[in-house]
CSV table of N, CA and C in Angstrom, one decimal:
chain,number,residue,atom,x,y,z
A,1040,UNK,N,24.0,-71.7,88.2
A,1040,UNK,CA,23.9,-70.9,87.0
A,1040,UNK,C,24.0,-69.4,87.4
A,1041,UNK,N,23.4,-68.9,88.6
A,1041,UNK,CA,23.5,-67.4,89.2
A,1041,UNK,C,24.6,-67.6,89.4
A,1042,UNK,N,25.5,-68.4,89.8
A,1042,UNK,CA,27.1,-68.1,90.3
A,1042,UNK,C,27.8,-67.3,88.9
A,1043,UNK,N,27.8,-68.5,87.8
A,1043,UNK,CA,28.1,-68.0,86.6
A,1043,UNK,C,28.2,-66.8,86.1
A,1044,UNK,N,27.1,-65.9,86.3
A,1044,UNK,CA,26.5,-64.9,86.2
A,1044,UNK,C,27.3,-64.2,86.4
A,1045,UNK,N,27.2,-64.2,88.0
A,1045,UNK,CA,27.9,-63.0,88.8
A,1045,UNK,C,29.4,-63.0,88.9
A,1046,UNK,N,30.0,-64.2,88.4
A,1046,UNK,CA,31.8,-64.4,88.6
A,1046,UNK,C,31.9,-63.9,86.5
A,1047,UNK,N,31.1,-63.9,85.8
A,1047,UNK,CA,31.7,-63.7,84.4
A,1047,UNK,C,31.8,-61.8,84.4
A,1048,UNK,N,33.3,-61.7,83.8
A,1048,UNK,CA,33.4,-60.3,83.6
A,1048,UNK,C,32.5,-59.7,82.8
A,1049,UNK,N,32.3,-58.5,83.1
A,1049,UNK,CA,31.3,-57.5,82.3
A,1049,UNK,C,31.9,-56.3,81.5
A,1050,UNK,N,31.7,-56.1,80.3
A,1050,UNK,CA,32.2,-55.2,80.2
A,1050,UNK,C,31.6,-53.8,80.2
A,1051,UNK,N,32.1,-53.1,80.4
A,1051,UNK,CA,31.5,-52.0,81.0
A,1051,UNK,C,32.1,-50.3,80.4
A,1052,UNK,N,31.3,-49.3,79.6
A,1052,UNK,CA,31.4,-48.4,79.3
A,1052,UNK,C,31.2,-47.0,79.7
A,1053,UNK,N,31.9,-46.4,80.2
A,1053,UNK,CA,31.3,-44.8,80.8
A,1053,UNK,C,31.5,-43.9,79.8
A,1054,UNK,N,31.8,-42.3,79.7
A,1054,UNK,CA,31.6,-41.4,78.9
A,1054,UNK,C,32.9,-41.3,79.1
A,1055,UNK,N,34.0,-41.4,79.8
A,1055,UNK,CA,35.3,-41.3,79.8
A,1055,UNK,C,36.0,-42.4,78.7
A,1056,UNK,N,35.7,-43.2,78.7
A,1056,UNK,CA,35.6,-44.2,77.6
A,1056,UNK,C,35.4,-44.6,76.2
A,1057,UNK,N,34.3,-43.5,76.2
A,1057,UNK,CA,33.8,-43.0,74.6
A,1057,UNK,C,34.4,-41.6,74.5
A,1058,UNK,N,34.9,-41.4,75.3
A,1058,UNK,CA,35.6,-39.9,75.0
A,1058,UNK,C,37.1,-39.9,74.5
A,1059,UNK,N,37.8,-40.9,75.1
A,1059,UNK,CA,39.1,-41.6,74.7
A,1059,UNK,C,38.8,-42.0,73.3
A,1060,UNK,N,38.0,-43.1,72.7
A,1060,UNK,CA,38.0,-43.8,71.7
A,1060,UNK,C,37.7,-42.5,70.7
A,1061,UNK,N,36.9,-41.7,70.9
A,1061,UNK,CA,37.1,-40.5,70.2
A,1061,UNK,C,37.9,-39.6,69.7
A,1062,UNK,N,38.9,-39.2,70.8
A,1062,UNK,CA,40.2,-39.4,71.0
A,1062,UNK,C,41.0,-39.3,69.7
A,1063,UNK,N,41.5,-41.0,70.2
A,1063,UNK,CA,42.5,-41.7,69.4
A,1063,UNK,C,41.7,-41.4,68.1
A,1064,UNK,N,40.4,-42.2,67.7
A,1064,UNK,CA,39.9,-42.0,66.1
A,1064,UNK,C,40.2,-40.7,65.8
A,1065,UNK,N,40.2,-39.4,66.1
A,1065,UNK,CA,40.4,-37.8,65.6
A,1065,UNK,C,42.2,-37.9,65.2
A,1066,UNK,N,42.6,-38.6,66.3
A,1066,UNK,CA,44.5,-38.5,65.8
A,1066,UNK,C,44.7,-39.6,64.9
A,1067,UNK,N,43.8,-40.3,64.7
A,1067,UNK,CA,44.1,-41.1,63.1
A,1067,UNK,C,44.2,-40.6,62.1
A,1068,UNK,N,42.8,-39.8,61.7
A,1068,UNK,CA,41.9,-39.4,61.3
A,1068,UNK,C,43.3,-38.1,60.7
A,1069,UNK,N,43.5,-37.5,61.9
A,1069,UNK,CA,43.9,-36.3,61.3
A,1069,UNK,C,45.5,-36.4,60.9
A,1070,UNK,N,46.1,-37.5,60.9
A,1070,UNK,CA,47.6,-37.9,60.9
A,1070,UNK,C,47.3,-38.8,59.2
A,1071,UNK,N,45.9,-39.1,59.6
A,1071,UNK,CA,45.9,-39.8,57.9
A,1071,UNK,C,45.9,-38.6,56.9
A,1072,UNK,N,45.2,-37.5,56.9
A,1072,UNK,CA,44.5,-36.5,56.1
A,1072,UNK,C,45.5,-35.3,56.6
A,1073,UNK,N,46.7,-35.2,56.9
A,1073,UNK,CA,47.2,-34.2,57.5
A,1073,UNK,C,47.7,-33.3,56.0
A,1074,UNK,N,48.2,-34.2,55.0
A,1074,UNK,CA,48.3,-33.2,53.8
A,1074,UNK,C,47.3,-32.4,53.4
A,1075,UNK,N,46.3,-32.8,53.7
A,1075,UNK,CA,45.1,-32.1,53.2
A,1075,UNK,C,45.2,-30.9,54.3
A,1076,UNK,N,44.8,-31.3,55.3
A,1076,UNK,CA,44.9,-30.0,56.4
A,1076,UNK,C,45.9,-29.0,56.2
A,1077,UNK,N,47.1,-29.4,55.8
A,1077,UNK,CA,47.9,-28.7,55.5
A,1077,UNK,C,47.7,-27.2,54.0
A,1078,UNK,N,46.6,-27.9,53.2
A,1078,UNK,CA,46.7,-27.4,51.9
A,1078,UNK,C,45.3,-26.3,52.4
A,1079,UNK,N,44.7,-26.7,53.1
A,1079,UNK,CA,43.3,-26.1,53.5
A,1079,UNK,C,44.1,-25.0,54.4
A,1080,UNK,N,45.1,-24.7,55.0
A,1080,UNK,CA,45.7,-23.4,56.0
A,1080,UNK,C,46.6,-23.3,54.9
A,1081,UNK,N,47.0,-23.4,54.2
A,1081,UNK,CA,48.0,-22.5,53.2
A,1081,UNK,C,47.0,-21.7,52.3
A,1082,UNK,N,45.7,-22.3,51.9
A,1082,UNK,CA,45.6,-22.0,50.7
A,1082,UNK,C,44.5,-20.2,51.7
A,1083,UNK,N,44.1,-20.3,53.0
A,1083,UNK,CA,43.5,-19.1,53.3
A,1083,UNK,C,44.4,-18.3,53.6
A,1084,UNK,N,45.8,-18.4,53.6
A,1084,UNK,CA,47.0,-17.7,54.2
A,1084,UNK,C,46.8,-16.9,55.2
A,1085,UNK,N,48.1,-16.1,55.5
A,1085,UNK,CA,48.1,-15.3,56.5
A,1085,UNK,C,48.8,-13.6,56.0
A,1086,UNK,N,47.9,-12.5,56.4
A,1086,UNK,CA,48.4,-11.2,55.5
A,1086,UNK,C,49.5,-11.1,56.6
A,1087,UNK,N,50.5,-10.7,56.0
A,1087,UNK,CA,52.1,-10.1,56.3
A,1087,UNK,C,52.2,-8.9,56.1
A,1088,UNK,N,53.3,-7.7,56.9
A,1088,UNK,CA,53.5,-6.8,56.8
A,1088,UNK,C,54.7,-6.7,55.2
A,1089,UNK,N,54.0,-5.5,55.0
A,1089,UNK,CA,55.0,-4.9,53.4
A,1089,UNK,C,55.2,-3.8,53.3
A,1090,UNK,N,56.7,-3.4,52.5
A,1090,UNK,CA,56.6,-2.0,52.7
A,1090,UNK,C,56.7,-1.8,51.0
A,1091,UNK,N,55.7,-0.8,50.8
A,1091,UNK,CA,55.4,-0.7,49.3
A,1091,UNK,C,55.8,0.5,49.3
A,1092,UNK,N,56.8,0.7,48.1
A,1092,UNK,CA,57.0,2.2,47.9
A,1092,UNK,C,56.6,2.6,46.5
A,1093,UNK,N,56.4,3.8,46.2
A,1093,UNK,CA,55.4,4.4,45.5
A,1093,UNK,C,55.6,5.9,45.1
A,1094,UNK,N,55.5,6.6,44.3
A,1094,UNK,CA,55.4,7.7,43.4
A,1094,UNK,C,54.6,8.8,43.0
A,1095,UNK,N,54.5,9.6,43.8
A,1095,UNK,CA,53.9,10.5,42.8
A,1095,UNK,C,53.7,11.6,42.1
A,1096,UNK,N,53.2,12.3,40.9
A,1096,UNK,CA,53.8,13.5,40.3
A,1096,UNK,C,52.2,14.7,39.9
A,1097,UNK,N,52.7,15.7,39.5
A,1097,UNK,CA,52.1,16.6,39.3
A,1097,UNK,C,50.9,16.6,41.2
A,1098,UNK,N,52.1,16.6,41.8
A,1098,UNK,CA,50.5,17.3,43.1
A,1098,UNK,C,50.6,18.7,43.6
A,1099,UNK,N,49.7,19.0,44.3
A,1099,UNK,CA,49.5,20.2,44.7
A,1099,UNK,C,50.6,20.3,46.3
A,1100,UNK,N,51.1,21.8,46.5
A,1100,UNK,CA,51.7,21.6,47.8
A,1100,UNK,C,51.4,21.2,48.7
A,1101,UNK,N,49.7,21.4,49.0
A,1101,UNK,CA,48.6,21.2,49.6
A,1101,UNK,C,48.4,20.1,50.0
A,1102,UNK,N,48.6,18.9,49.0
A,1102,UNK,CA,48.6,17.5,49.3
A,1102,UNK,C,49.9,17.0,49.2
A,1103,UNK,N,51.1,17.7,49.1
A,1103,UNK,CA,52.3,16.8,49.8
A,1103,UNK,C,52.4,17.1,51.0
A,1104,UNK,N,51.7,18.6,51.4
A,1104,UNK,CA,51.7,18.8,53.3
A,1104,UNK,C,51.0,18.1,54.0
A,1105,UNK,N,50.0,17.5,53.3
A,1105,UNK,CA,48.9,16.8,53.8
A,1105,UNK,C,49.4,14.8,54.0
A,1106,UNK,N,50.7,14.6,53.5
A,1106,UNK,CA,51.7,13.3,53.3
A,1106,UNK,C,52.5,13.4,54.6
A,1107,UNK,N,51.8,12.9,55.8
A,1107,UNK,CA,52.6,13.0,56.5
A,1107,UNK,C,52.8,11.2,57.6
A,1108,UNK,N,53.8,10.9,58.0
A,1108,UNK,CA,54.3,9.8,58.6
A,1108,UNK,C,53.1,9.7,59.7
A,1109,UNK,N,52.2,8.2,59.3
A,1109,UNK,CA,51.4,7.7,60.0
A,1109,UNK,C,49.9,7.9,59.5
A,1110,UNK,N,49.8,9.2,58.0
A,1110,UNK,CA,48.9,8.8,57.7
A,1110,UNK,C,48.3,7.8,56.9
A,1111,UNK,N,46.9,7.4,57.1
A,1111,UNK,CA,46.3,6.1,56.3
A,1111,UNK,C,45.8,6.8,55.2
A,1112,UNK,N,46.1,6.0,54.0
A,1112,UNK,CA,45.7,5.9,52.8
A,1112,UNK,C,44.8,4.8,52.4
A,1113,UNK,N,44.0,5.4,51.9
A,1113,UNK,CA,43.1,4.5,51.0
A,1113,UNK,C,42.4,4.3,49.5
A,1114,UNK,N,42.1,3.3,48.9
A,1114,UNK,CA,42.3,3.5,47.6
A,1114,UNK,C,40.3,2.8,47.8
A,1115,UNK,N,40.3,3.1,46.0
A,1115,UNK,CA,38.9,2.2,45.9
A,1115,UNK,C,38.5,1.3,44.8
A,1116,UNK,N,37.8,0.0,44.6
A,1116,UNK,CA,38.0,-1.1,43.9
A,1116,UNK,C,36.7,-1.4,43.4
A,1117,UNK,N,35.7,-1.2,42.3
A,1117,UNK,CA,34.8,-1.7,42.4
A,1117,UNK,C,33.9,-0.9,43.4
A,1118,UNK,N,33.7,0.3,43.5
A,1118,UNK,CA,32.8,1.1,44.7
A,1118,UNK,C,33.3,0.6,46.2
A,1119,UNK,N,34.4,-0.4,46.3
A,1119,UNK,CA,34.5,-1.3,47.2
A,1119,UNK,C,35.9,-0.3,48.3
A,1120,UNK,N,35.5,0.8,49.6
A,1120,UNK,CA,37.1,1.6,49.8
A,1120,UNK,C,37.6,0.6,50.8
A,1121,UNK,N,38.8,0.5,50.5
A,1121,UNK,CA,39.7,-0.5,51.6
A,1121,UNK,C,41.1,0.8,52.1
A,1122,UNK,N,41.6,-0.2,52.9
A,1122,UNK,CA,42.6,0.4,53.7
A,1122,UNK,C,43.9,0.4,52.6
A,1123,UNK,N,44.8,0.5,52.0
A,1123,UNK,CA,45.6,0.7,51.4
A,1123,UNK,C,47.2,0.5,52.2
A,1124,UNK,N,47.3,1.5,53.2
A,1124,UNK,CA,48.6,1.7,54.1
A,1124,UNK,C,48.8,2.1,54.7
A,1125,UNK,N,49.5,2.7,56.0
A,1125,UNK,CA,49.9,3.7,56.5
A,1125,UNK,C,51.6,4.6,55.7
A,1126,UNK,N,51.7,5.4,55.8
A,1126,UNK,CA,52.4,5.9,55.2
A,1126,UNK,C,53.7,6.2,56.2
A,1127,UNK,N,55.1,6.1,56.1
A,1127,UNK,CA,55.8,6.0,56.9
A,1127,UNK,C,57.0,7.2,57.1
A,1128,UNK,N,58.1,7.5,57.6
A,1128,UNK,CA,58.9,8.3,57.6
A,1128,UNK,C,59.1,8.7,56.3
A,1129,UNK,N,59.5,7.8,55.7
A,1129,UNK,CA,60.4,8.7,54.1
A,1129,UNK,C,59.3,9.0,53.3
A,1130,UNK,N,59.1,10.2,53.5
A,1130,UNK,CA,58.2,10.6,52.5
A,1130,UNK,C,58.5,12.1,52.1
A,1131,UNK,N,59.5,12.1,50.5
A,1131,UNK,CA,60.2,12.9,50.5
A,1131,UNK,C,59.6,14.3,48.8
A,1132,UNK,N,59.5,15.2,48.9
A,1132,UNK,CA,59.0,16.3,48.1
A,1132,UNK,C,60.3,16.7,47.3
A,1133,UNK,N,59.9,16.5,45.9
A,1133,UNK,CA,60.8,17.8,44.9
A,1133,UNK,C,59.9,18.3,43.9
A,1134,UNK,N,60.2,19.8,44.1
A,1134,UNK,CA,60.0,20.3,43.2
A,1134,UNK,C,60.1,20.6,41.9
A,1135,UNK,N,58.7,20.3,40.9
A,1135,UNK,CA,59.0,20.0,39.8
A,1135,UNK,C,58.7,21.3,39.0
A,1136,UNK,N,58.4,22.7,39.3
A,1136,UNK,CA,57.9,23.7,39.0
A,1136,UNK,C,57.6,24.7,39.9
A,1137,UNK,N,56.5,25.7,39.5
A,1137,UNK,CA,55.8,26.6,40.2
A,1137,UNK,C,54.8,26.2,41.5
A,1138,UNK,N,54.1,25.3,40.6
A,1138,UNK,CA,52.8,24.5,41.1
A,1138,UNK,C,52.6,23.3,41.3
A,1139,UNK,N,53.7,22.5,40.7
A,1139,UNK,CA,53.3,20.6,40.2
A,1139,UNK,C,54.9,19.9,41.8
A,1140,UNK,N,54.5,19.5,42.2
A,1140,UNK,CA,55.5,18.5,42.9
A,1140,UNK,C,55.5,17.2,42.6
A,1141,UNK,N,57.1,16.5,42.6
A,1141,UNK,CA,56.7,15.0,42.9
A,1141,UNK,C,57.2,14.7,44.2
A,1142,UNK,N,56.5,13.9,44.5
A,1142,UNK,CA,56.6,12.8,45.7
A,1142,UNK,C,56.8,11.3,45.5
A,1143,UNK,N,57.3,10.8,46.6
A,1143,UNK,CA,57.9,9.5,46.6
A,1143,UNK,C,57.8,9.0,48.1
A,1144,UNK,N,57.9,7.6,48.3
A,1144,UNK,CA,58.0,7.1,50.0
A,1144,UNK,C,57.3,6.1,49.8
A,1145,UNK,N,57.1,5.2,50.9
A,1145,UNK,CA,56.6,4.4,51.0
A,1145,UNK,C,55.5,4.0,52.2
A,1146,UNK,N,54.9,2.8,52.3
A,1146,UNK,CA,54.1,2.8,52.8
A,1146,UNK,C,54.0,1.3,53.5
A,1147,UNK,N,53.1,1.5,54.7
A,1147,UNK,CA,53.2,-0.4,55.5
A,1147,UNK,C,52.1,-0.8,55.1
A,1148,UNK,N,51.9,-2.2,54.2
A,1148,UNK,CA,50.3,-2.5,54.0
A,1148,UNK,C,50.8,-4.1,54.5
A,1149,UNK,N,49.0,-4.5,54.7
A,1149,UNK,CA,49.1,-5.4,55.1
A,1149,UNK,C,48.5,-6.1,53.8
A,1150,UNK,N,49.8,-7.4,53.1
A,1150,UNK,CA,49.2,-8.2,51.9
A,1150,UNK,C,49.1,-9.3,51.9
A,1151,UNK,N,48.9,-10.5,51.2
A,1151,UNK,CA,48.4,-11.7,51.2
A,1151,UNK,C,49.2,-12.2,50.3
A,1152,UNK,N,50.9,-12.8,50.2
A,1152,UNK,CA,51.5,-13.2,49.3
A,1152,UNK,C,51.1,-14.5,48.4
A,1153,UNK,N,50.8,-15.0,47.6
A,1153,UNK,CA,50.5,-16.2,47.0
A,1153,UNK,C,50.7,-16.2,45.8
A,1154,UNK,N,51.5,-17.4,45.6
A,1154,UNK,CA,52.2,-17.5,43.8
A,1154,UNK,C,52.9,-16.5,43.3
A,1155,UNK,N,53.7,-15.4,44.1
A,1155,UNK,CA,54.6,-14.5,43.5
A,1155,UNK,C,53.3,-13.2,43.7
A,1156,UNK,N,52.7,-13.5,43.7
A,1156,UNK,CA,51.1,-12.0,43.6
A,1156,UNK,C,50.8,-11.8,45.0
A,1157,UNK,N,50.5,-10.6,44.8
A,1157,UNK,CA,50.3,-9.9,46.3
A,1157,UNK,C,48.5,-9.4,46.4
A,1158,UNK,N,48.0,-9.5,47.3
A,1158,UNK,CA,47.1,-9.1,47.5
A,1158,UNK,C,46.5,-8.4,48.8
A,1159,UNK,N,45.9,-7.3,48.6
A,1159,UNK,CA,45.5,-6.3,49.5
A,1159,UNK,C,44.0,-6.9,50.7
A,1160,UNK,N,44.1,-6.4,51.5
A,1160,UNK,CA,43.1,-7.2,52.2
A,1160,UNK,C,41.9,-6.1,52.1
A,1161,UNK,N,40.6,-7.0,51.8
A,1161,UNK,CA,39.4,-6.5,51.1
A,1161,UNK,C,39.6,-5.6,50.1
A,1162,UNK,N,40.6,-6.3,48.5
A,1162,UNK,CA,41.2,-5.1,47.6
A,1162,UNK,C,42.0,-5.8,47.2
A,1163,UNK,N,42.7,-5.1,45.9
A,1163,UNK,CA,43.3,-5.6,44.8
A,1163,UNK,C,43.9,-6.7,44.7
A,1164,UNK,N,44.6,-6.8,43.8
A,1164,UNK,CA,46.0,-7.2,43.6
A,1164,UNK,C,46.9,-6.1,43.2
A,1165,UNK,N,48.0,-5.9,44.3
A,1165,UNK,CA,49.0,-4.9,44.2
A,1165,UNK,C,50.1,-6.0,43.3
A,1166,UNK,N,50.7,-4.8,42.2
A,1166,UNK,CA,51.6,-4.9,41.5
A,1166,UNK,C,52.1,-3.9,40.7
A,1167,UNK,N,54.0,-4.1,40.6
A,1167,UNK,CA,54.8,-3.6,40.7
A,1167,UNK,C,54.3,-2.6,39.3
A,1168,UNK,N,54.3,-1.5,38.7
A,1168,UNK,CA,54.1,-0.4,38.4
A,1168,UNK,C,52.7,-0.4,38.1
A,1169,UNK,N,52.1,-0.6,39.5
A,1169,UNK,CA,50.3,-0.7,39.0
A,1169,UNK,C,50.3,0.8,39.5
A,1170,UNK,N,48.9,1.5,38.7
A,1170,UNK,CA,48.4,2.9,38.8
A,1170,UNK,C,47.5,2.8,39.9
A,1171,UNK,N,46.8,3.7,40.7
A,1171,UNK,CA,45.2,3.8,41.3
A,1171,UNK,C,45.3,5.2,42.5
A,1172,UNK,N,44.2,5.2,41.6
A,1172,UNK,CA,44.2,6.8,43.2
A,1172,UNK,C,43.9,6.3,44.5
A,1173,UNK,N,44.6,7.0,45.0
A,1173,UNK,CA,44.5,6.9,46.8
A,1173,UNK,C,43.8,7.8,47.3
A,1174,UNK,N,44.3,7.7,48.6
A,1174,UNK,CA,43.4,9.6,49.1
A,1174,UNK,C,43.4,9.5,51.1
A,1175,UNK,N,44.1,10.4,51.4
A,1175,UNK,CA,44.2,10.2,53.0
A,1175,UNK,C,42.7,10.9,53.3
A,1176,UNK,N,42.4,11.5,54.7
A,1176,UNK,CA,41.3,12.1,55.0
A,1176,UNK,C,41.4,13.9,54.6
A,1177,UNK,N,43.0,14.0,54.1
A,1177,UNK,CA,42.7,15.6,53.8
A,1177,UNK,C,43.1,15.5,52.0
A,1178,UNK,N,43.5,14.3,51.2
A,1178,UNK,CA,44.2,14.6,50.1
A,1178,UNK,C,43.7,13.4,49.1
A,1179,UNK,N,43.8,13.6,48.3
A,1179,UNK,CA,43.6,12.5,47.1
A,1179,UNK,C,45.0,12.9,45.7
A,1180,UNK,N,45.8,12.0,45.7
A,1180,UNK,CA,46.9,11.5,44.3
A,1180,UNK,C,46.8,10.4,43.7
A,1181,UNK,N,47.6,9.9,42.8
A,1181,UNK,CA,47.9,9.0,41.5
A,1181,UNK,C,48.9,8.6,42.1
A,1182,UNK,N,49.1,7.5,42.6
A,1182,UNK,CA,50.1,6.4,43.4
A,1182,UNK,C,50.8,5.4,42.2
A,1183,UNK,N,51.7,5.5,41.7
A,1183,UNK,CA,52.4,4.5,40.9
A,1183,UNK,C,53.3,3.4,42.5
A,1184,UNK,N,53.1,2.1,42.1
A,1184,UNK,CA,54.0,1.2,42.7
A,1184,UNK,C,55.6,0.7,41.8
A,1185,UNK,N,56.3,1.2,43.0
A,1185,UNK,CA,57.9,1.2,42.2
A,1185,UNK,C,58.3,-0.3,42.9
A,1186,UNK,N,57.6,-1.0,44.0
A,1186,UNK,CA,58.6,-1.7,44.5
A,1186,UNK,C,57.8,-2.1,45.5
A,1187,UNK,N,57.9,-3.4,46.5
A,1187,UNK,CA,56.8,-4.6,47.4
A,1187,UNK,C,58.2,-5.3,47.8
A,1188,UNK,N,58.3,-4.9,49.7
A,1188,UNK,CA,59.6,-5.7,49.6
A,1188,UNK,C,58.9,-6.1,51.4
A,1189,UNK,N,58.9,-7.5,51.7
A,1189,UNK,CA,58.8,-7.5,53.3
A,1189,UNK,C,59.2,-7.2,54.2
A,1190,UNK,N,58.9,-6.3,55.2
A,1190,UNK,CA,59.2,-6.1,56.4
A,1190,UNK,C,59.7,-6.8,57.4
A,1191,UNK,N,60.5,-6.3,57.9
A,1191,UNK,CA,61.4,-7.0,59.4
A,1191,UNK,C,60.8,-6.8,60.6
């Protein structure tokens, strides 16, 4: 009866073993539910580069000198100030008077595309002839959006 014993196989379990069976259950698991996983990373997205270009009129000389390539702009939402954009080469002045300029150019923001709507990170929803004041570290204007097109 001890012969028995000692010739019947055993089965036998280490941590390498339960770490495999682990394993395989997680690539079931996640090959079964993969649509879902899929809906759970689209729906947090990912912000993309945009170049929003923008408008503006009646400013002072003072703050189109102050519009210069690389400065940040920022706007404010609910007491809430977020980053807005960097502001890029074309950023061009005409003269509308004595005292009043318009400006125009655009800007790099980083937005959050979903369903055709754009959204600013910690901040709005940007859209196409939306109003809101901005304001760099030396200037504050009235920003109209003429246009949201992606970057290369």
């Amino acid at each position: 009866m001890s012969e028995e014993r000692k010739n019947s196989p055993r089965v036998r379990f280490n941590l390498l073993d339960v770490a495999l069976i682990a394993l395989a259950l997680l690539c079931v698991v996640s090959v079964w539910q993969r649509g879902n996983l899929k809906k759970i990373f689209e729906e947090s997205g990912v912000y993309q580069s945009y170049t929003v270009t923008f408008a503006a009129e009646n400013i002072s000389q003072a703050t189109a000198d102050a519009l210069k390539a690389g400065t940040v702009l920022y706007a404010e939402d609910n007491g809430t100030r977020f980053v807005l954009g960097t502001l890029n080469d074309n950023v061009s002045v005409v003269s509308k008077g004595n005292w009043s300029l318009s400006v125009s150019g655009s800007l790099n923001c980083m937005l959050l595309p979903k369903d055709g709507l754009y959204f600013l990170k910690d901040g709005p929803q940007l859209a196409l002839n939306m109003r809101f004041v901005a304001e760099s570290e030396t200037a504050t204007l009235e920003l109209v959006v003429l246009g949201i097109e992606k970057s290369d």
